[in-house]
Coordinates of C-alpha atoms in Angstrom, one line a residue:
M51 CA 125.5 -61.4 -143.1
T52 CA 126.7 -58.0 -143.1
K53 CA 123.2 -56.4 -143.5
R54 CA 121.8 -58.8 -140.8
G55 CA 124.5 -57.7 -138.4
F56 CA 123.9 -54.1 -138.8
A57 CA 120.1 -54.7 -138.3
L58 CA 120.7 -56.6 -135.1
R59 CA 122.8 -53.9 -133.9
D60 CA 120.1 -51.3 -134.5
I61 CA 117.7 -53.5 -132.7
R62 CA 120.0 -53.8 -129.7
E63 CA 120.8 -50.0 -129.6
H64 CA 116.9 -49.4 -129.9
Q65 CA 116.1 -51.7 -126.9
Q66 CA 119.0 -50.7 -124.6
A67 CA 118.5 -47.6 -122.8
P68 CA 121.4 -45.0 -123.0
L69 CA 122.1 -45.4 -119.2
E70 CA 125.0 -47.0 -117.4
A71 CA 124.9 -48.2 -114.0
A72 CA 128.1 -46.5 -113.1
A73 CA 126.8 -43.0 -114.3
L74 CA 123.7 -43.4 -112.0
Q75 CA 125.7 -44.4 -109.2
R76 CA 128.1 -41.6 -109.5
F77 CA 125.3 -39.2 -109.6
A78 CA 123.3 -40.5 -106.7
G79 CA 126.4 -40.9 -104.5
R80 CA 125.6 -41.8 -101.0
A81 CA 122.5 -39.6 -100.6
T82 CA 119.6 -41.0 -98.5
F83 CA 116.1 -40.4 -99.6
Q84 CA 113.0 -40.3 -97.4
N85 CA 109.4 -40.6 -98.7
P86 CA 106.5 -39.8 -96.4
D87 CA 105.4 -42.7 -94.1
H88 CA 108.6 -44.7 -95.2
K89 CA 112.0 -45.3 -93.6
P90 CA 114.9 -43.5 -95.2
V91 CA 116.6 -45.6 -97.8
P92 CA 119.7 -44.9 -100.1
L93 CA 118.5 -42.7 -103.1
L94 CA 120.3 -45.1 -105.7
Q95 CA 118.3 -48.1 -104.1
R96 CA 115.1 -46.4 -104.6
I97 CA 115.7 -45.3 -108.2
Q98 CA 117.0 -49.0 -108.9
R99 CA 113.7 -50.3 -107.4
G100 CA 111.6 -48.3 -110.0
M101 CA 113.5 -49.3 -112.9
D102 CA 113.8 -53.3 -112.4
I103 CA 112.4 -53.9 -116.0
Y104 CA 114.2 -54.9 -119.3
P105 CA 114.5 -53.4 -121.7
L106 CA 113.8 -49.7 -120.2
P107 CA 111.6 -47.5 -122.1
H108 CA 113.3 -44.3 -123.3
R109 CA 112.6 -41.3 -125.6
G110 CA 114.7 -38.4 -127.0
L111 CA 113.7 -35.0 -125.7
P112 CA 113.4 -31.8 -127.7
N113 CA 116.3 -30.4 -125.8
G114 CA 118.6 -33.3 -126.9
N115 CA 118.6 -35.2 -123.7
T116 CA 117.0 -38.6 -123.3
L117 CA 114.3 -39.6 -120.7
V118 CA 114.7 -43.1 -119.5
W119 CA 112.3 -44.8 -117.0
G120 CA 110.8 -47.9 -115.7
F121 CA 108.6 -49.9 -113.2
Q122 CA 108.9 -51.8 -110.0
P123 CA 107.7 -55.3 -111.1
H124 CA 104.3 -56.3 -109.9
N125 CA 103.8 -52.7 -108.6
A126 CA 103.7 -50.2 -111.4
T127 CA 102.8 -47.4 -109.2
V128 CA 106.7 -47.4 -108.2
Q129 CA 108.5 -45.8 -110.9
S130 CA 111.8 -44.1 -111.4
L131 CA 113.1 -41.9 -114.3
V132 CA 116.6 -40.7 -115.3
V133 CA 117.5 -37.8 -117.7
V134 CA 120.9 -38.2 -119.4
N135 CA 122.6 -35.9 -122.0
H136 CA 123.9 -36.9 -125.3
Q137 CA 127.1 -38.3 -123.8
G138 CA 125.3 -40.4 -121.2
A139 CA 125.9 -38.2 -118.2
V140 CA 123.2 -38.2 -115.7
Q141 CA 121.3 -34.8 -115.4
L142 CA 118.5 -35.7 -113.3
L143 CA 116.9 -38.6 -111.2
G144 CA 113.1 -38.9 -110.3
A145 CA 111.2 -41.3 -107.9
V146 CA 107.7 -41.3 -108.8
D147 CA 105.0 -42.7 -106.7
G148 CA 101.2 -43.3 -107.2
I149 CA 100.3 -41.8 -110.5
Y150 CA 100.5 -44.5 -113.0
L151 CA 97.1 -45.1 -114.7
G152 CA 95.7 -42.7 -112.4
L153 CA 93.1 -41.9 -115.2
P154 CA 91.8 -45.2 -116.6
K155 CA 90.3 -45.2 -120.0
D156 CA 86.8 -45.8 -118.7
K157 CA 86.9 -43.1 -116.2
T158 CA 86.6 -39.2 -116.2
Q159 CA 88.0 -38.4 -112.8
P160 CA 91.6 -39.1 -111.8
E161 CA 92.3 -41.8 -109.1
L162 CA 95.7 -41.0 -108.0
D163 CA 97.0 -42.5 -104.8
A164 CA 96.8 -40.4 -101.8
N165 CA 100.5 -40.1 -101.6
A166 CA 101.1 -39.5 -105.4
R167 CA 104.0 -37.4 -106.1
I168 CA 107.2 -36.9 -108.2
T169 CA 110.4 -36.2 -106.4
L170 CA 113.3 -34.9 -108.5
F171 CA 117.1 -34.8 -107.7
V172 CA 119.6 -32.5 -109.3
R173 CA 123.1 -31.4 -108.7
D174 CA 122.8 -28.4 -111.2
P175 CA 119.5 -26.6 -110.7
Q176 CA 119.6 -25.6 -114.4
A177 CA 118.5 -29.3 -115.1
L178 CA 115.2 -28.5 -113.6
A179 CA 114.3 -25.6 -116.0
Q180 CA 115.8 -27.6 -118.9
N181 CA 113.6 -30.7 -118.4
L182 CA 110.7 -29.9 -116.4
S183 CA 108.1 -29.3 -119.3
A184 CA 109.0 -32.8 -120.6
L185 CA 108.7 -34.3 -117.1
R186 CA 105.2 -32.9 -116.8
A187 CA 104.3 -34.4 -120.3
W188 CA 106.0 -37.7 -119.1
A189 CA 103.7 -37.6 -115.8
A190 CA 100.6 -37.1 -117.9
A191 CA 101.6 -40.0 -120.1
S192 CA 102.0 -42.1 -117.1
I193 CA 98.7 -41.2 -115.8
L194 CA 97.3 -42.4 -119.2
G195 CA 99.2 -45.7 -119.2
F196 CA 101.7 -44.6 -122.0
N197 CA 99.1 -46.1 -124.6
V198 CA 97.3 -42.9 -125.9
D199 CA 97.7 -41.1 -129.2
C200 CA 97.4 -37.2 -128.3
S201 CA 97.4 -36.2 -131.8
G202 CA 94.4 -38.1 -132.7
A203 CA 91.4 -39.7 -130.9
D204 CA 92.8 -39.5 -127.4
A205 CA 93.6 -35.7 -127.6
A206 CA 90.7 -34.7 -124.9
R207 CA 92.0 -37.4 -122.5
C208 CA 95.6 -36.0 -122.9
K209 CA 94.4 -32.7 -122.1
A210 CA 92.6 -33.9 -119.2
A211 CA 95.7 -35.7 -117.8
E212 CA 97.9 -32.7 -118.2
A213 CA 95.4 -30.7 -116.1
I214 CA 95.8 -33.1 -113.0
P215 CA 97.7 -31.5 -110.5
V216 CA 100.4 -34.0 -109.5
P217 CA 102.9 -32.8 -106.6
I218 CA 106.4 -32.1 -107.9
L219 CA 109.3 -31.7 -105.4
A220 CA 112.8 -31.1 -106.1
Y221 CA 116.0 -31.4 -104.1
R222 CA 119.6 -30.5 -104.6
L223 CA 122.0 -33.3 -104.3
S224 CA 125.2 -31.0 -104.1
C225 CA 124.0 -28.9 -101.2
P226 CA 126.5 -28.7 -98.0
Q227 CA 126.1 -31.5 -95.5
K228 CA 127.5 -32.0 -92.0
V229 CA 128.7 -35.3 -92.8
P230 CA 130.1 -35.2 -96.4
G231 CA 128.8 -38.1 -98.7
D232 CA 126.0 -39.1 -96.6
A233 CA 123.2 -36.6 -97.3
L234 CA 119.6 -36.7 -96.5
V235 CA 118.6 -35.0 -99.6
N236 CA 115.1 -33.8 -98.2
S237 CA 116.8 -31.1 -96.5
C238 CA 118.1 -29.3 -99.4
P239 CA 114.6 -28.4 -101.4
L240 CA 114.6 -26.3 -104.9
P241 CA 111.8 -24.3 -105.9
L242 CA 110.3 -25.2 -109.3
P243 CA 111.4 -22.8 -112.0
A244 CA 108.8 -21.2 -114.4
V245 CA 109.4 -22.7 -117.8
S246 CA 107.9 -22.1 -121.1
G247 CA 107.3 -24.3 -124.0
K248 CA 105.1 -27.6 -124.1
V249 CA 106.0 -31.2 -124.6
S250 CA 102.9 -33.4 -125.6
P251 CA 102.4 -36.7 -123.7
G252 CA 102.1 -38.3 -126.9
L253 CA 106.0 -38.3 -127.1
F254 CA 106.0 -41.1 -124.6
W255 CA 103.3 -43.3 -126.3
Q256 CA 104.2 -47.0 -126.3

């Protein structure tokens, strides 16, 4: 029974993403996010909408952080992602639209939605530099449907997905606001930093 208990614990820890609802809520605060052609919505609501599945997939990153992501049920093109550190503290949020399966297996040209984009939200701009390479690799994996072996027969498809230019926007949640707490985050853009190093989309293979 002891061995079985440890085995069940390991399975549970593997399935459960290291993400607490309270940590997500603290990080998002009362920020409001506006996507093109959509009404403004609370940022937390948008992130939760794209993570309404269980269990949430997650992978450890080379820098020691963990990337957690999900989908909106019945509409996988609406995705969200969260980066947490080893203590479970949120480092970055992402609202992802229109990239999932943007390069189907039987196609050679991408088929991204017209408004395809990744919108990132941070409180510390250093979080962008620390995680951007992994997020670009995750985007390529999403474009491929998370089901390719980049170190094997699918290496060419992985390279093709990495070359697809997905718009990435970044915003700072901690910038000064006229009304403290109620921030339209689109008013505080951040430039994307130049980053070195490369993460393979194969890291996120499911």
